[in-house]
C-alpha cells in the first residue's frame, strides 16, 4: 500500500522536531560541576602570642616609719604629690633628743678634760721615774688613768653620735623619690617604734612591674622554641615583649620586657610567676590594677597560613580539600599550628602552591571534578552569589 507523500512529509517533520527537542532537553539536564572557591596558601612571619591575666605593681613601695618616739608636730608635704628623695615629710618633737645631745657633748668634754689631766701626770712622772724620784707604781697608775680617760672619750663620742642620730630621726624624710600616700596618723599623735610607727608610704611608679602566671606547659613549649624567660638572647632578632591593656581595654602604647621568671612551679596551681618591667612616665598604669597581658612567645618565620574556614575537624584530625591539576578534589589531613585571627598555621601536609578550597567544600567528596574559582575573582563570585549558585 503506497503512502501518500503529502501525508508522510508533515509526519517526518514532526518526528524530527521532537527528536531535536528531546536531545536539547537531555543536554540541559546534564548535571553541572560543583562550584568552589579556592585560595593559594601564603607564607608570612607569624607571631605567637600568649594571653594572661596580670596585675600592675609599683617598682618600689616603701613605707615611711617613725624611728624615734615623740609627738608629731608638723606634716611638710601635700598628700598624693610627688616628693624627692630625702625631702622632709614629718617633724617629731625634738626637745628630749636635743637635751640628750647636749648631755653627751658635756660628758665628752668632761672626759677630754680628765684625759688632759692624766696626760700631764704621765708627762710629769716619766722624767722623775728615770731619776728614781718616783716609783714604778706611781707611773703605772698615771698611765692607767690616761688610758681610762681616752676610753671614756671614745665611749662619749659614740654616745654623742647616737644622740645626734636620734635627733636627726625627729625629721622624717622620704627614703625614695616618688608619689606619697595620704598620712596614716594625724598631727599631735604620739608616734614611734612602739606605737604608731607607720606614717605614710612612697610609691615609685615611673617604672612598674607586671606579674602574671604561666603554666608548666607554657614553659615546656617555650623551652622547645629556645625561649628563656627572664634572659635576653642577643642572638635572636626578637625578644619576649609584653603588651598590657588600660582600664578602658585600650592597649598601652609602651611595650615591656620579661626580666624575671620564678624558678619553681606552684604545686597547688601548676603555674609559675613571670614578671615584666614597663616604663610608666605618665602614671597611666596604676599599681594594683588588673590587666590583660599579651606576651610574644615566638615568631614562626615564613609559615604556611590558610583561612580558618577552610579547615574541618573530625576524629582523625584536621583536614581540608585540595584541587588537583585535573580539577578533581583531594581530602587531605594536615597538622595545624596556632591560630592568628582568622587564619591558621599549617605545620605539615600542605605546599605553598596548592589550591585550597575555602568555600563549597561541604558538598565535595574525594575525587570529584569541580569548577574552581579563585578567591580574588570578586566579580564572578558576586554574580554566582546573586544566582544562588554558591
Tab-separated table of C-alpha atoms in Angstrom:
chain	number	residue	atom	x	y	z
A	1	UNK	CA	0.000	0.000	0.000
A	2	UNK	CA	1.506	3.210	-1.079
A	3	UNK	CA	1.698	6.005	1.423
A	4	UNK	CA	0.835	9.425	0.253
A	5	UNK	CA	3.939	11.629	0.207
A	6	UNK	CA	1.867	14.627	1.158
A	7	UNK	CA	0.889	12.860	4.399
A	8	UNK	CA	4.399	11.455	5.111
A	9	UNK	CA	6.264	14.761	4.861
A	10	UNK	CA	4.449	16.522	7.772
A	11	UNK	CA	4.818	13.431	9.937
A	12	UNK	CA	8.561	13.316	9.233
A	13	UNK	CA	8.948	16.989	10.171
A	14	UNK	CA	7.097	16.462	13.431
A	15	UNK	CA	9.270	13.486	14.393
A	16	UNK	CA	12.450	15.353	13.513
A	17	UNK	CA	11.403	18.356	15.631
A	18	UNK	CA	10.528	16.117	18.567
A	19	UNK	CA	13.916	14.407	18.290
A	20	UNK	CA	15.763	17.723	18.329
A	21	UNK	CA	13.788	18.973	21.306
A	22	UNK	CA	14.387	15.763	23.186
A	23	UNK	CA	18.119	15.987	22.501
A	24	UNK	CA	18.241	19.628	23.737
A	25	UNK	CA	16.429	18.739	26.927
A	26	UNK	CA	18.877	15.957	27.655
A	27	UNK	CA	21.757	18.421	27.307
A	28	UNK	CA	20.124	20.829	29.714
A	29	UNK	CA	19.511	18.046	32.194
A	30	UNK	CA	23.190	17.139	32.318
A	31	UNK	CA	24.467	17.913	35.886
A	32	UNK	CA	26.667	20.996	36.266
A	33	UNK	CA	30.026	20.764	38.062
A	34	UNK	CA	30.051	21.939	41.697
A	35	UNK	CA	31.465	25.423	42.044
A	36	UNK	CA	34.044	26.038	44.785
A	37	UNK	CA	36.190	28.991	45.753
A	38	UNK	CA	39.881	28.305	46.150
A	39	UNK	CA	42.824	30.177	47.576
A	40	UNK	CA	46.561	29.663	47.425
A	41	UNK	CA	48.234	29.395	50.872
A	42	UNK	CA	50.608	32.219	51.625
A	43	UNK	CA	53.736	32.427	53.739
A	44	UNK	CA	54.256	35.016	56.418
A	45	UNK	CA	56.128	35.599	59.655
A	46	UNK	CA	53.624	34.603	62.334
A	47	UNK	CA	53.793	35.989	65.847
A	48	UNK	CA	52.809	33.510	68.546
A	49	UNK	CA	51.054	35.481	71.281
A	50	UNK	CA	50.112	34.240	74.748
A	51	UNK	CA	47.363	35.986	76.714
A	52	UNK	CA	47.185	36.023	80.507
A	53	UNK	CA	45.682	37.976	83.391
A	54	UNK	CA	48.209	40.134	85.214
A	55	UNK	CA	48.434	42.793	87.883
A	56	UNK	CA	50.387	46.041	87.982
A	57	UNK	CA	52.870	46.565	90.778
A	58	UNK	CA	54.998	49.584	91.552
A	59	UNK	CA	58.723	49.134	91.088
A	60	UNK	CA	59.215	50.410	94.650
A	61	UNK	CA	56.736	50.719	97.508
A	62	UNK	CA	58.379	51.990	100.685
A	63	UNK	CA	56.611	52.642	103.961
A	64	UNK	CA	57.725	55.667	105.975
A	65	UNK	CA	58.088	54.845	109.686
A	66	UNK	CA	58.902	56.897	112.772
A	67	UNK	CA	62.203	55.652	114.175
A	68	UNK	CA	62.024	57.597	117.447
A	69	UNK	CA	59.149	58.184	119.843
A	70	UNK	CA	57.524	61.563	120.237
A	71	UNK	CA	54.550	63.733	119.399
A	72	UNK	CA	54.047	64.531	115.717
A	73	UNK	CA	54.372	68.302	115.342
A	74	UNK	CA	54.186	69.044	111.596
A	75	UNK	CA	53.411	67.485	108.209
A	76	UNK	CA	55.507	69.028	105.422
A	77	UNK	CA	54.021	67.516	102.228
A	78	UNK	CA	50.848	67.528	100.134
A	79	UNK	CA	49.197	64.113	100.055
A	80	UNK	CA	49.287	62.366	96.700
A	81	UNK	CA	52.004	64.629	95.304
A	82	UNK	CA	55.480	63.806	94.122
A	83	UNK	CA	58.289	64.031	96.669
A	84	UNK	CA	62.042	63.919	96.246
A	85	UNK	CA	64.463	61.574	97.918
A	86	UNK	CA	65.481	62.877	101.403
A	87	UNK	CA	62.747	65.519	101.279
A	88	UNK	CA	61.430	66.283	104.839
A	89	UNK	CA	57.958	64.842	105.386
A	90	UNK	CA	57.215	64.982	109.151
A	91	UNK	CA	58.602	66.749	112.223
A	92	UNK	CA	58.552	64.957	115.590
A	93	UNK	CA	59.023	66.894	118.839
A	94	UNK	CA	62.788	67.015	119.328
A	95	UNK	CA	63.242	68.630	122.769
A	96	UNK	CA	64.137	65.371	124.505
A	97	UNK	CA	66.652	64.400	121.830
A	98	UNK	CA	68.290	67.837	121.805
A	99	UNK	CA	68.790	67.513	125.571
A	100	UNK	CA	70.409	64.121	125.071
A	101	UNK	CA	72.801	65.626	122.530
A	102	UNK	CA	73.782	68.398	124.935
A	103	UNK	CA	74.282	65.876	127.735
A	104	UNK	CA	76.501	63.726	125.507
A	105	UNK	CA	78.542	66.776	124.498
A	106	UNK	CA	79.070	67.724	128.155
A	107	UNK	CA	80.102	64.213	129.087
A	108	UNK	CA	82.543	64.174	126.192
A	109	UNK	CA	84.013	67.474	127.322
A	110	UNK	CA	84.428	66.121	130.853
A	111	UNK	CA	86.200	63.014	129.579
A	112	UNK	CA	88.514	65.133	127.439
A	113	UNK	CA	89.425	67.231	130.496
A	114	UNK	CA	90.182	64.125	132.548
A	115	UNK	CA	92.310	62.776	129.733
A	116	UNK	CA	94.249	66.029	129.528
A	117	UNK	CA	94.996	65.892	133.288
A	118	UNK	CA	96.050	62.245	133.067
A	119	UNK	CA	98.335	63.042	130.151
A	120	UNK	CA	100.029	65.819	132.145
A	121	UNK	CA	100.504	63.441	135.103
A	122	UNK	CA	102.221	60.913	132.874
A	123	UNK	CA	104.443	63.550	131.294
A	124	UNK	CA	105.461	64.774	134.766
A	125	UNK	CA	106.134	61.345	136.264
A	126	UNK	CA	108.162	59.866	133.428
A	127	UNK	CA	111.310	62.021	133.966
A	128	UNK	CA	111.001	61.622	137.760
A	129	UNK	CA	110.855	57.844	137.364
A	130	UNK	CA	114.045	57.917	135.251
A	131	UNK	CA	115.753	59.935	138.028
A	132	UNK	CA	114.468	57.429	140.627
A	133	UNK	CA	112.427	60.240	142.185
A	134	UNK	CA	109.106	58.456	141.540
A	135	UNK	CA	108.130	54.840	141.924
A	136	UNK	CA	107.095	52.456	139.180
A	137	UNK	CA	103.657	52.173	140.817
A	138	UNK	CA	103.029	55.909	140.554
A	139	UNK	CA	103.897	55.901	136.842
A	140	UNK	CA	101.764	52.825	136.159
A	141	UNK	CA	98.758	54.407	137.902
A	142	UNK	CA	99.160	57.590	135.844
A	143	UNK	CA	99.366	55.648	132.563
A	144	UNK	CA	96.263	53.610	133.529
A	145	UNK	CA	94.341	56.777	134.337
A	146	UNK	CA	95.267	58.214	130.922
A	147	UNK	CA	94.135	55.078	129.097
A	148	UNK	CA	90.855	55.048	131.055
A	149	UNK	CA	90.224	58.688	130.181
A	150	UNK	CA	90.897	58.059	126.468
A	151	UNK	CA	88.490	55.092	126.535
A	152	UNK	CA	85.853	57.341	128.117
A	153	UNK	CA	86.368	59.836	125.287
A	154	UNK	CA	85.749	57.145	122.670
A	155	UNK	CA	82.623	55.971	124.512
A	156	UNK	CA	81.302	59.511	124.924
A	157	UNK	CA	81.853	60.219	121.222
A	158	UNK	CA	79.782	57.150	120.386
A	159	UNK	CA	77.056	58.339	122.770
A	160	UNK	CA	77.119	61.746	121.089
A	161	UNK	CA	76.866	60.189	117.621
A	162	UNK	CA	73.910	58.094	118.737
A	163	UNK	CA	72.187	61.092	120.331
A	164	UNK	CA	72.691	63.186	117.197
A	165	UNK	CA	71.402	60.310	115.037
A	166	UNK	CA	68.259	60.037	117.148
A	167	UNK	CA	67.823	63.800	116.932
A	168	UNK	CA	68.054	63.583	113.125
A	169	UNK	CA	65.265	60.985	113.165
A	170	UNK	CA	62.881	63.608	114.505
A	171	UNK	CA	62.846	64.952	110.930
A	172	UNK	CA	61.313	62.135	108.901
A	173	UNK	CA	62.478	62.239	105.268
A	174	UNK	CA	61.394	60.391	102.130
A	175	UNK	CA	63.539	57.298	101.518
A	176	UNK	CA	62.967	57.404	97.729
A	177	UNK	CA	61.608	59.716	95.069
A	178	UNK	CA	58.003	59.020	94.119
A	179	UNK	CA	54.384	59.764	94.924
A	180	UNK	CA	53.370	59.869	98.573
A	181	UNK	CA	50.186	58.442	100.002
A	182	UNK	CA	47.848	60.084	102.461
A	183	UNK	CA	49.094	60.350	106.045
A	184	UNK	CA	48.290	57.453	108.335
A	185	UNK	CA	48.437	59.485	111.576
A	186	UNK	CA	47.326	62.988	112.497
A	187	UNK	CA	49.468	65.847	113.723
A	188	UNK	CA	49.622	65.754	117.524
A	189	UNK	CA	49.538	61.968	117.773
A	190	UNK	CA	52.193	60.034	119.656
A	191	UNK	CA	54.310	58.108	117.172
A	192	UNK	CA	57.306	55.846	117.456
A	193	UNK	CA	58.542	52.275	117.190
A	194	UNK	CA	56.284	51.079	119.999
A	195	UNK	CA	53.119	52.900	118.897
A	196	UNK	CA	52.045	54.454	115.567
A	197	UNK	CA	55.250	53.934	113.608
A	198	UNK	CA	53.757	53.839	110.091
A	199	UNK	CA	53.327	57.436	108.942
A	200	UNK	CA	52.874	57.218	105.146
A	201	UNK	CA	54.068	55.331	102.064
A	202	UNK	CA	56.006	56.432	98.980
A	203	UNK	CA	55.374	54.723	95.656
A	204	UNK	CA	57.848	54.846	92.783
A	205	UNK	CA	55.624	54.189	89.766
A	206	UNK	CA	57.640	55.790	86.952
A	207	UNK	CA	58.514	52.165	86.302
A	208	UNK	CA	56.088	49.341	87.058
A	209	UNK	CA	56.159	45.566	87.194
A	210	UNK	CA	53.519	43.336	85.635
A	211	UNK	CA	53.098	39.976	87.348
A	212	UNK	CA	51.261	37.123	85.644
A	213	UNK	CA	51.085	33.338	85.816
A	214	UNK	CA	52.160	30.884	83.133
A	215	UNK	CA	51.613	27.133	83.145
A	216	UNK	CA	54.289	24.494	83.165
A	217	UNK	CA	53.104	23.547	79.671
A	218	UNK	CA	53.805	27.112	78.501
A	219	UNK	CA	57.299	26.799	79.939
A	220	UNK	CA	57.886	23.486	78.160
A	221	UNK	CA	56.738	24.903	74.820
A	222	UNK	CA	58.970	27.939	75.309
A	223	UNK	CA	61.934	25.682	76.060
A	224	UNK	CA	61.310	23.818	72.803
A	225	UNK	CA	61.394	27.148	70.980
A	226	UNK	CA	64.639	28.073	72.819
A	227	UNK	CA	62.905	30.924	74.669
A	228	UNK	CA	64.327	31.598	78.119
A	229	UNK	CA	62.039	33.841	80.172
A	230	UNK	CA	63.982	36.490	82.033
A	231	UNK	CA	67.079	36.009	79.857
A	232	UNK	CA	67.901	38.375	76.996
A	233	UNK	CA	69.167	36.452	73.976
A	234	UNK	CA	71.283	38.736	71.787
A	235	UNK	CA	71.446	36.114	69.029
A	236	UNK	CA	67.695	36.330	68.454
A	237	UNK	CA	66.120	39.014	66.280
A	238	UNK	CA	63.205	39.422	68.717
A	239	UNK	CA	62.646	39.408	72.459
A	240	UNK	CA	59.623	38.253	74.524
A	241	UNK	CA	57.982	41.671	74.707
A	242	UNK	CA	54.855	42.298	76.750
A	243	UNK	CA	51.825	44.475	75.983
A	244	UNK	CA	49.186	45.356	78.578
A	245	UNK	CA	45.760	46.986	78.494
A	246	UNK	CA	44.499	50.076	80.271
A	247	UNK	CA	41.332	50.343	82.345
A	248	UNK	CA	39.249	51.077	79.214
A	249	UNK	CA	40.691	47.959	77.484
A	250	UNK	CA	42.767	50.081	75.121
A	251	UNK	CA	46.332	48.974	74.533
A	252	UNK	CA	49.124	50.673	76.466
A	253	UNK	CA	51.482	52.112	73.829
A	254	UNK	CA	54.778	51.189	75.517
A	255	UNK	CA	55.930	47.579	75.444
A	256	UNK	CA	57.713	45.907	78.319
A	257	UNK	CA	60.263	43.137	78.508
A	258	UNK	CA	60.265	39.999	80.657
A	259	UNK	CA	63.027	40.335	83.244
A	260	UNK	CA	62.226	37.573	85.740
A	261	UNK	CA	60.692	34.097	85.856
A	262	UNK	CA	60.175	32.174	89.076
A	263	UNK	CA	62.449	29.101	89.060
A	264	UNK	CA	59.798	26.940	90.737
A	265	UNK	CA	56.211	25.901	89.950
A	266	UNK	CA	53.416	26.358	92.485
A	267	UNK	CA	52.260	22.770	93.203
A	268	UNK	CA	48.731	23.978	94.044
A	269	UNK	CA	48.092	25.698	90.712
A	270	UNK	CA	50.701	24.223	88.383
A	271	UNK	CA	51.809	27.718	87.397
A	272	UNK	CA	54.881	29.879	87.870
A	273	UNK	CA	55.180	33.645	88.155
A	274	UNK	CA	56.604	35.733	85.345
A	275	UNK	CA	57.421	39.418	85.705
A	276	UNK	CA	57.790	42.109	83.068
A	277	UNK	CA	59.028	45.651	83.532
A	278	UNK	CA	57.419	48.638	81.786
A	279	UNK	CA	58.196	52.359	81.743
A	280	UNK	CA	55.303	54.406	83.132
A	281	UNK	CA	56.282	58.062	82.628
A	282	UNK	CA	52.741	59.488	82.639
A	283	UNK	CA	51.402	57.357	85.505
A	284	UNK	CA	48.784	55.757	83.239
A	285	UNK	CA	49.337	52.359	84.812
A	286	UNK	CA	48.196	52.294	88.434
A	287	UNK	CA	49.674	49.870	90.982
A	288	UNK	CA	47.113	47.255	91.990
A	289	UNK	CA	45.332	47.412	88.626
A	290	UNK	CA	44.426	44.147	86.885
A	291	UNK	CA	45.196	43.945	83.192
A	292	UNK	CA	45.302	41.624	80.198
A	293	UNK	CA	48.853	40.659	79.318
A	294	UNK	CA	49.934	39.686	75.822
A	295	UNK	CA	53.423	38.244	75.534
A	296	UNK	CA	55.291	37.482	72.332
A	297	UNK	CA	56.263	33.836	72.736
A	298	UNK	CA	57.733	33.102	69.328
A	299	UNK	CA	57.913	34.179	65.683
A	300	UNK	CA	57.402	31.472	63.063
A	301	UNK	CA	59.280	32.697	60.036
A	302	UNK	CA	57.690	32.016	56.627
A	303	UNK	CA	54.960	29.771	57.996
A	304	UNK	CA	52.244	28.436	55.646
A	305	UNK	CA	48.924	30.052	56.530
A	306	UNK	CA	45.376	29.202	55.363
A	307	UNK	CA	41.981	30.683	56.281
A	308	UNK	CA	40.403	29.102	59.320
A	309	UNK	CA	37.176	28.464	57.399
A	310	UNK	CA	38.980	26.081	55.009
A	311	UNK	CA	39.590	23.534	57.771
A	312	UNK	CA	37.267	20.864	59.074
A	313	UNK	CA	37.775	18.759	62.165
A	314	UNK	CA	36.885	15.126	62.674
A	315	UNK	CA	38.139	12.307	64.856
A	316	UNK	CA	41.043	11.665	62.524
A	317	UNK	CA	42.217	15.248	62.887
A	318	UNK	CA	42.008	18.387	60.770
A	319	UNK	CA	41.561	18.168	57.037
A	320	UNK	CA	40.927	20.386	54.010
A	321	UNK	CA	40.156	19.869	50.349
A	322	UNK	CA	42.821	20.392	47.686
A	323	UNK	CA	42.086	20.895	43.984
A	324	UNK	CA	44.442	18.884	41.810
A	325	UNK	CA	45.664	19.972	38.394
A	326	UNK	CA	42.919	17.917	36.716
A	327	UNK	CA	40.276	19.875	38.740
A	328	UNK	CA	39.462	16.900	40.961
A	329	UNK	CA	39.325	17.075	44.746
A	330	UNK	CA	41.573	15.519	47.349
A	331	UNK	CA	40.693	15.265	51.029
A	332	UNK	CA	43.950	15.821	52.866
A	333	UNK	CA	44.671	15.624	56.575
A	334	UNK	CA	47.133	18.228	57.834
A	335	UNK	CA	48.888	19.120	61.067
A	336	UNK	CA	47.807	22.560	62.218
A	337	UNK	CA	49.534	25.025	64.496
A	338	UNK	CA	48.410	28.179	66.272
A	339	UNK	CA	45.556	30.380	65.122
A	340	UNK	CA	46.217	34.011	64.205
A	341	UNK	CA	42.999	35.945	63.825
A	342	UNK	CA	41.000	34.218	61.067
A	343	UNK	CA	43.990	32.231	59.810
A	344	UNK	CA	45.684	29.016	60.927
A	345	UNK	CA	49.281	27.898	60.561
A	346	UNK	CA	49.644	24.553	58.772
A	347	UNK	CA	52.667	22.748	60.154
A	348	UNK	CA	52.691	19.732	57.818
A	349	UNK	CA	50.826	18.323	54.850
A	350	UNK	CA	50.428	21.382	52.609
A	351	UNK	CA	52.585	23.066	49.988
A	352	UNK	CA	52.588	26.776	49.340
A	353	UNK	CA	51.486	26.492	45.665
A	354	UNK	CA	48.460	24.225	46.145
A	355	UNK	CA	44.824	25.269	45.707
A	356	UNK	CA	42.818	25.065	48.941
A	357	UNK	CA	39.011	25.084	48.907
A	358	UNK	CA	37.754	27.857	51.186
A	359	UNK	CA	34.043	27.782	50.253
A	360	UNK	CA	31.843	24.971	48.973
A	361	UNK	CA	33.783	22.057	50.485
A	362	UNK	CA	30.663	20.798	52.315
A	363	UNK	CA	29.321	19.393	49.011
A	364	UNK	CA	32.545	17.664	47.982
A	365	UNK	CA	33.741	14.084	48.072
A	366	UNK	CA	37.277	12.937	47.256
A	367	UNK	CA	37.952	12.558	43.552
A	368	UNK	CA	35.020	14.736	42.450
A	369	UNK	CA	35.519	17.035	39.482
A	370	UNK	CA	34.722	20.664	40.291
A	371	UNK	CA	34.747	24.116	38.818
A	372	UNK	CA	37.229	26.185	40.856
A	373	UNK	CA	37.136	29.966	41.087
A	374	UNK	CA	39.991	31.936	42.634
A	375	UNK	CA	39.089	33.994	45.656
A	376	UNK	CA	40.376	37.185	44.003
A	377	UNK	CA	37.848	36.858	41.137
A	378	UNK	CA	35.374	39.013	43.022
A	379	UNK	CA	33.086	39.849	40.099
A	380	UNK	CA	32.439	36.207	39.259
A	381	UNK	CA	31.907	35.295	42.881
A	382	UNK	CA	29.414	38.104	43.347
A	383	UNK	CA	27.469	37.064	40.246
A	384	UNK	CA	27.303	33.439	41.388
A	385	UNK	CA	26.061	34.502	44.794
A	386	UNK	CA	23.286	36.529	43.174
A	387	UNK	CA	22.332	33.426	41.172
A	388	UNK	CA	22.357	31.318	44.360
A	389	UNK	CA	24.967	29.036	42.861
A	390	UNK	CA	27.348	29.415	45.801
